[in-house]
């Protein structure tokens, strides 16, 4: 039996609806994307490598979704590759920052589960299990990555794609980018952490407005609301992402990881818990070489050279 459609996926867009991303990301859609059929003919490992491009430069891991004809809707294999790459970045001392971006006009149009392993007859609990093991694992991988993650949003980010961007530590958006909470348009509950992330970023009232109406949000409006750190001209997105990532990669990597953990956890903690976590984090951080270099450089009145250790 074909898996049920993911709440983060985007069905084919109606030609006369300017607010719909052009992705064909519904796993049960009859008119499947032609590009997917072509990919099926090649070796599976090579196919995934071609659909999630990976490069490392100056301590920065670049992860690029590469299904432009499908507006970069994420398949099962792509999702697993992204999760693996983020875990690798956490474990690799040579990686000190991550950039997540995409090719074409879309950042990510949601989830496309047509490549998921075949499922048997659906029983109660299957959908919840699928979401926990799928969309939520992907968002968790971004939130828990021990290196700072920058989203360079080059185009439409819809459904799970919007949440993938918003889970990142910093969000850069091209002027042409849009953010769309498509779930309500399909009569679905937002998944992939949307109802968790949005209220923490912009407050419950604004979050409900986006989730209840499902209107397309321009990059400029997303920046005004606080969902985006900076909007740049389309042609400057990659350059700005590189500049930001290399600044992070030159920083005290372990201190940044602990800072990320503190900020993320503080949204769910009371003051005493947050203060205790802060003190513990600083205790741990002071054992690192970068912390010792930072103090030594301050005393010597010179610029610190951090090694990420």
CSV table of C-alpha atoms in Angstrom, one decimal:
chain,number,residue,atom,x,y,z
A,1,UNK,CA,0.0,0.0,0.0
A,2,UNK,CA,1.3,3.5,-0.8
A,3,UNK,CA,2.3,5.5,2.3
A,4,UNK,CA,-0.1,8.2,3.3
A,5,UNK,CA,0.8,11.7,2.2
A,6,UNK,CA,3.1,13.6,4.6
A,7,UNK,CA,1.5,16.6,6.2
A,8,UNK,CA,4.6,18.5,5.1
A,9,UNK,CA,4.2,17.7,1.4
A,10,UNK,CA,2.8,20.0,-1.2
A,11,UNK,CA,0.4,18.6,-3.9
A,12,UNK,CA,0.7,19.8,-7.5
A,13,UNK,CA,0.1,23.5,-7.8
A,14,UNK,CA,-2.9,24.8,-9.7
A,15,UNK,CA,-1.6,26.9,-12.7
A,16,UNK,CA,-3.7,29.9,-11.8
A,17,UNK,CA,-2.8,30.1,-8.1
A,18,UNK,CA,0.2,32.4,-7.7
A,19,UNK,CA,0.7,31.6,-4.1
A,20,UNK,CA,1.3,27.9,-4.7
A,21,UNK,CA,4.8,26.6,-5.1
A,22,UNK,CA,5.3,24.8,-8.4
A,23,UNK,CA,6.5,21.6,-6.7
A,24,UNK,CA,4.8,18.3,-7.3
A,25,UNK,CA,5.5,16.9,-3.9
A,26,UNK,CA,2.4,14.8,-3.0
A,27,UNK,CA,3.4,11.1,-2.6
A,28,UNK,CA,0.0,10.0,-3.9
A,29,UNK,CA,-0.2,12.5,-6.8
A,30,UNK,CA,-1.1,10.9,-10.1
A,31,UNK,CA,1.0,13.2,-12.2
A,32,UNK,CA,4.4,12.5,-10.6
A,33,UNK,CA,7.4,14.6,-11.3
A,34,UNK,CA,9.2,13.5,-14.5
A,35,UNK,CA,12.6,14.0,-12.8
A,36,UNK,CA,11.9,11.4,-10.2
A,37,UNK,CA,11.2,8.8,-12.9
A,38,UNK,CA,14.6,9.5,-14.5
A,39,UNK,CA,16.4,9.2,-11.2
A,40,UNK,CA,14.9,5.7,-10.6
A,41,UNK,CA,17.0,4.4,-13.5
A,42,UNK,CA,20.3,5.1,-11.9
A,43,UNK,CA,22.3,3.6,-9.1
A,44,UNK,CA,20.6,4.5,-5.8
A,45,UNK,CA,23.7,5.7,-4.0
A,46,UNK,CA,24.8,7.9,-6.9
A,47,UNK,CA,21.3,9.2,-7.2
A,48,UNK,CA,21.1,10.4,-3.6
A,49,UNK,CA,24.6,11.9,-3.9
A,50,UNK,CA,23.4,13.9,-6.9
A,51,UNK,CA,20.2,15.0,-5.1
A,52,UNK,CA,22.0,16.2,-1.9
A,53,UNK,CA,25.2,17.8,-3.0
A,54,UNK,CA,27.9,18.0,-0.4
A,55,UNK,CA,31.1,20.0,-0.3
A,56,UNK,CA,33.5,21.1,2.4
A,57,UNK,CA,35.5,24.4,2.2
A,58,UNK,CA,37.3,26.3,4.9
A,59,UNK,CA,35.7,24.3,7.6
A,60,UNK,CA,32.2,24.8,6.2
A,61,UNK,CA,30.0,21.9,5.2
A,62,UNK,CA,27.7,22.9,2.3
A,63,UNK,CA,24.6,20.8,1.9
A,64,UNK,CA,22.6,21.6,-1.2
A,65,UNK,CA,19.2,20.1,-2.1
A,66,UNK,CA,19.3,19.4,-5.8
A,67,UNK,CA,15.9,18.6,-7.2
A,68,UNK,CA,15.1,21.9,-8.9
A,69,UNK,CA,12.4,20.4,-11.1
A,70,UNK,CA,10.5,19.3,-8.0
A,71,UNK,CA,11.2,22.6,-6.1
A,72,UNK,CA,13.5,20.5,-3.9
A,73,UNK,CA,10.7,18.5,-2.2
A,74,UNK,CA,12.6,16.1,0.1
A,75,UNK,CA,12.4,12.4,-0.6
A,76,UNK,CA,12.9,9.7,2.0
A,77,UNK,CA,16.5,9.0,0.8
A,78,UNK,CA,17.3,12.7,0.8
A,79,UNK,CA,16.0,13.1,4.3
A,80,UNK,CA,18.2,10.3,5.6
A,81,UNK,CA,21.2,11.7,3.8
A,82,UNK,CA,20.7,15.1,5.3
A,83,UNK,CA,20.3,13.6,8.8
A,84,UNK,CA,23.5,11.6,8.3
A,85,UNK,CA,25.4,14.6,7.0
A,86,UNK,CA,24.4,16.7,10.0
A,87,UNK,CA,25.4,14.0,12.3
A,88,UNK,CA,28.8,13.8,10.5
A,89,UNK,CA,29.2,17.5,10.9
A,90,UNK,CA,28.7,17.2,14.6
A,91,UNK,CA,31.3,14.5,15.0
A,92,UNK,CA,33.9,15.9,12.6
A,93,UNK,CA,36.3,18.4,14.3
A,94,UNK,CA,37.2,19.7,10.8
A,95,UNK,CA,33.7,20.9,10.2
A,96,UNK,CA,32.9,24.1,12.1
A,97,UNK,CA,29.8,25.4,10.4
A,98,UNK,CA,27.1,24.1,8.1
A,99,UNK,CA,25.2,25.8,5.3
A,100,UNK,CA,21.9,24.4,4.0
A,101,UNK,CA,20.7,25.6,0.7
A,102,UNK,CA,19.2,24.5,-2.6
A,103,UNK,CA,19.4,24.8,-6.4
A,104,UNK,CA,16.8,26.4,-8.7
A,105,UNK,CA,13.9,28.6,-7.7
A,106,UNK,CA,12.8,26.6,-4.6
A,107,UNK,CA,14.4,26.0,-1.3
A,108,UNK,CA,12.2,23.1,-0.3
A,109,UNK,CA,8.5,22.5,-1.2
A,110,UNK,CA,8.0,20.0,1.6
A,111,UNK,CA,8.3,16.2,1.9
A,112,UNK,CA,8.0,13.8,-1.0
A,113,UNK,CA,7.6,10.3,0.2
A,114,UNK,CA,7.4,8.5,-3.1
A,115,UNK,CA,10.8,7.1,-2.5
A,116,UNK,CA,9.9,5.7,1.0
A,117,UNK,CA,10.2,2.0,1.7
A,118,UNK,CA,6.9,0.2,0.8
A,119,UNK,CA,4.4,0.0,3.6
A,120,UNK,CA,1.9,-2.7,4.4
A,121,UNK,CA,-1.7,-2.1,5.4
A,122,UNK,CA,-2.1,1.0,7.5
A,123,UNK,CA,-3.0,0.6,11.1
A,124,UNK,CA,-3.7,3.1,13.9
A,125,UNK,CA,-0.5,4.8,14.9
A,126,UNK,CA,1.2,4.6,11.5
A,127,UNK,CA,0.9,8.3,10.6
A,128,UNK,CA,2.2,9.4,14.0
A,129,UNK,CA,5.0,6.9,13.8
A,130,UNK,CA,5.9,8.1,10.2
A,131,UNK,CA,6.0,11.7,11.4
A,132,UNK,CA,8.2,10.9,14.4
A,133,UNK,CA,10.6,8.9,12.3
A,134,UNK,CA,10.5,11.3,9.4
A,135,UNK,CA,9.9,15.0,9.5
A,136,UNK,CA,10.5,15.3,13.2
A,137,UNK,CA,13.8,13.5,13.0
A,138,UNK,CA,15.0,15.8,10.2
A,139,UNK,CA,14.1,19.0,12.2
A,140,UNK,CA,15.7,17.5,15.3
A,141,UNK,CA,18.9,16.8,13.4
A,142,UNK,CA,19.2,20.5,12.6
A,143,UNK,CA,18.3,21.7,16.1
A,144,UNK,CA,20.7,19.2,17.7
A,145,UNK,CA,23.6,19.6,15.3
A,146,UNK,CA,26.7,20.6,17.3
A,147,UNK,CA,27.8,23.1,14.7
A,148,UNK,CA,26.0,26.3,13.8
A,149,UNK,CA,23.7,25.8,10.8
A,150,UNK,CA,22.8,28.6,8.4
A,151,UNK,CA,19.8,28.4,6.0
A,152,UNK,CA,20.4,30.1,2.7
A,153,UNK,CA,16.8,30.2,1.4
A,154,UNK,CA,17.0,30.7,-2.3
A,155,UNK,CA,13.3,30.5,-3.1
A,156,UNK,CA,10.0,29.1,-1.9
A,157,UNK,CA,10.1,27.3,1.5
A,158,UNK,CA,6.8,25.6,2.0
A,159,UNK,CA,5.4,23.2,4.6
A,160,UNK,CA,8.2,21.0,6.0
A,161,UNK,CA,10.6,23.1,3.8
A,162,UNK,CA,9.7,26.2,5.8
A,163,UNK,CA,10.3,24.4,9.1
A,164,UNK,CA,13.6,23.1,7.8
A,165,UNK,CA,14.8,26.6,7.3
A,166,UNK,CA,13.4,28.0,10.5
A,167,UNK,CA,15.1,25.2,12.6
A,168,UNK,CA,18.5,26.5,11.5
A,169,UNK,CA,20.4,28.8,13.8
A,170,UNK,CA,20.6,31.7,11.3
A,171,UNK,CA,18.4,32.3,8.3
A,172,UNK,CA,19.5,34.2,5.2
A,173,UNK,CA,16.8,34.7,2.5
A,174,UNK,CA,17.0,35.9,-1.1
A,175,UNK,CA,14.6,38.7,-2.0
A,176,UNK,CA,12.6,36.2,-4.1
A,177,UNK,CA,12.2,33.7,-1.2
A,178,UNK,CA,8.7,33.0,0.2
A,179,UNK,CA,7.6,31.1,3.3
A,180,UNK,CA,4.3,29.2,3.1
A,181,UNK,CA,2.5,27.2,5.8
A,182,UNK,CA,0.6,25.0,3.4
A,183,UNK,CA,-0.9,22.6,5.9
A,184,UNK,CA,-4.2,24.4,6.4
A,185,UNK,CA,-4.7,24.5,2.7
A,186,UNK,CA,-4.9,20.7,2.7
A,187,UNK,CA,-6.9,20.4,5.9
A,188,UNK,CA,-3.8,19.2,7.8
A,189,UNK,CA,-2.2,19.9,11.1
A,190,UNK,CA,1.3,21.4,10.8
A,191,UNK,CA,4.0,18.8,11.4
A,192,UNK,CA,7.8,18.9,11.3
A,193,UNK,CA,7.9,21.1,14.4
A,194,UNK,CA,5.9,24.0,13.0
A,195,UNK,CA,3.7,24.5,16.0
A,196,UNK,CA,6.8,24.3,18.2
A,197,UNK,CA,9.1,26.6,16.2
A,198,UNK,CA,6.8,29.4,15.1
A,199,UNK,CA,5.5,30.5,18.6
A,200,UNK,CA,9.0,30.5,19.9
A,201,UNK,CA,10.2,32.7,17.0
A,202,UNK,CA,7.4,35.2,16.6
A,203,UNK,CA,4.9,34.5,19.5
A,204,UNK,CA,1.6,32.6,19.5
A,205,UNK,CA,-0.6,35.2,17.8
A,206,UNK,CA,1.6,35.7,14.8
A,207,UNK,CA,2.2,32.0,14.6
A,208,UNK,CA,-1.5,31.3,14.5
A,209,UNK,CA,-2.0,33.8,11.8
A,210,UNK,CA,0.5,32.0,9.6
A,211,UNK,CA,-0.8,28.6,10.5
A,212,UNK,CA,-4.5,29.4,10.3
A,213,UNK,CA,-4.5,31.3,6.9
A,214,UNK,CA,-1.6,29.6,5.1
A,215,UNK,CA,-0.8,32.9,3.2
A,216,UNK,CA,2.5,33.2,1.4
A,217,UNK,CA,5.0,35.3,3.3
A,218,UNK,CA,7.6,37.4,1.4
A,219,UNK,CA,11.2,37.4,2.5
A,220,UNK,CA,10.9,41.0,3.5
A,221,UNK,CA,7.8,40.3,5.7
A,222,UNK,CA,9.5,37.3,7.2
A,223,UNK,CA,12.5,39.5,8.2
A,224,UNK,CA,10.1,42.0,9.7
A,225,UNK,CA,8.5,39.3,11.8
A,226,UNK,CA,11.8,38.0,13.0
A,227,UNK,CA,11.8,34.7,11.1
A,228,UNK,CA,14.7,35.8,8.9
A,229,UNK,CA,18.0,37.3,10.0
A,230,UNK,CA,18.7,39.1,6.8
A,231,UNK,CA,17.3,39.5,3.3
A,232,UNK,CA,19.8,39.9,0.4
A,233,UNK,CA,19.5,40.3,-3.4
A,234,UNK,CA,19.2,36.9,-5.1
A,235,UNK,CA,22.7,37.2,-6.6
A,236,UNK,CA,24.3,37.9,-3.2
A,237,UNK,CA,22.8,35.0,-1.3
A,238,UNK,CA,25.7,32.5,-1.7
A,239,UNK,CA,28.3,35.2,-1.1
A,240,UNK,CA,26.7,36.3,2.1
A,241,UNK,CA,26.1,32.7,3.3
A,242,UNK,CA,29.8,32.0,2.7
A,243,UNK,CA,30.9,35.1,4.6
A,244,UNK,CA,28.7,34.3,7.6
A,245,UNK,CA,29.7,30.6,7.6
A,246,UNK,CA,33.4,31.4,7.5
A,247,UNK,CA,33.1,33.8,10.3
A,248,UNK,CA,31.4,31.1,12.4
A,249,UNK,CA,34.0,28.5,11.3
A,250,UNK,CA,36.7,30.8,12.6
A,251,UNK,CA,35.1,31.1,16.0
A,252,UNK,CA,35.3,29.0,19.2
A,253,UNK,CA,33.3,26.0,17.9
A,254,UNK,CA,32.7,24.3,21.2
A,255,UNK,CA,31.5,27.5,22.8
A,256,UNK,CA,29.1,28.1,19.9
A,257,UNK,CA,27.8,24.5,20.3
A,258,UNK,CA,27.2,25.1,24.0
A,259,UNK,CA,25.6,28.5,23.4
A,260,UNK,CA,23.3,26.9,20.8
A,261,UNK,CA,22.2,24.3,23.3
A,262,UNK,CA,21.6,26.9,26.0
A,263,UNK,CA,19.5,29.1,23.8
A,264,UNK,CA,17.4,26.3,22.4
A,265,UNK,CA,16.8,24.8,25.9
A,266,UNK,CA,16.0,28.1,27.5
A,267,UNK,CA,12.7,28.4,25.7
A,268,UNK,CA,11.4,25.4,27.6
A,269,UNK,CA,13.1,26.0,30.9
A,270,UNK,CA,12.4,28.1,34.0
A,271,UNK,CA,15.0,30.6,35.2
A,272,UNK,CA,16.7,28.4,37.8
A,273,UNK,CA,17.1,25.6,35.3
A,274,UNK,CA,18.4,27.9,32.6
A,275,UNK,CA,20.9,29.5,35.0
A,276,UNK,CA,22.1,26.1,36.2
A,277,UNK,CA,22.6,25.0,32.6
A,278,UNK,CA,24.5,28.2,31.9
A,279,UNK,CA,26.9,27.7,34.8
A,280,UNK,CA,27.5,24.0,33.8
A,281,UNK,CA,28.1,25.0,30.2
A,282,UNK,CA,30.7,27.6,31.1
A,283,UNK,CA,32.4,25.0,33.4
A,284,UNK,CA,32.6,22.6,30.5
A,285,UNK,CA,33.7,25.3,28.1
A,286,UNK,CA,36.6,26.5,30.2
A,287,UNK,CA,38.3,23.1,29.7
A,288,UNK,CA,38.6,23.7,25.9
A,289,UNK,CA,41.7,25.0,24.2
A,290,UNK,CA,39.7,27.8,22.5
A,291,UNK,CA,38.5,29.2,25.9
A,292,UNK,CA,42.1,29.2,27.1
A,293,UNK,CA,43.2,30.9,23.9
A,294,UNK,CA,40.5,33.5,24.3
A,295,UNK,CA,41.6,34.4,27.8
A,296,UNK,CA,45.3,34.4,26.9
A,297,UNK,CA,44.7,36.6,23.8
A,298,UNK,CA,42.7,39.1,26.0
A,299,UNK,CA,45.5,39.3,28.5
A,300,UNK,CA,48.1,39.7,25.7
A,301,UNK,CA,45.9,42.2,23.9
A,302,UNK,CA,46.1,40.3,20.6
A,303,UNK,CA,43.5,38.7,18.3
A,304,UNK,CA,42.6,35.2,19.3
A,305,UNK,CA,43.2,32.2,16.9
A,306,UNK,CA,40.5,29.6,17.6
A,307,UNK,CA,41.1,26.0,16.5
A,308,UNK,CA,37.6,24.6,17.2
A,309,UNK,CA,38.9,22.5,20.1
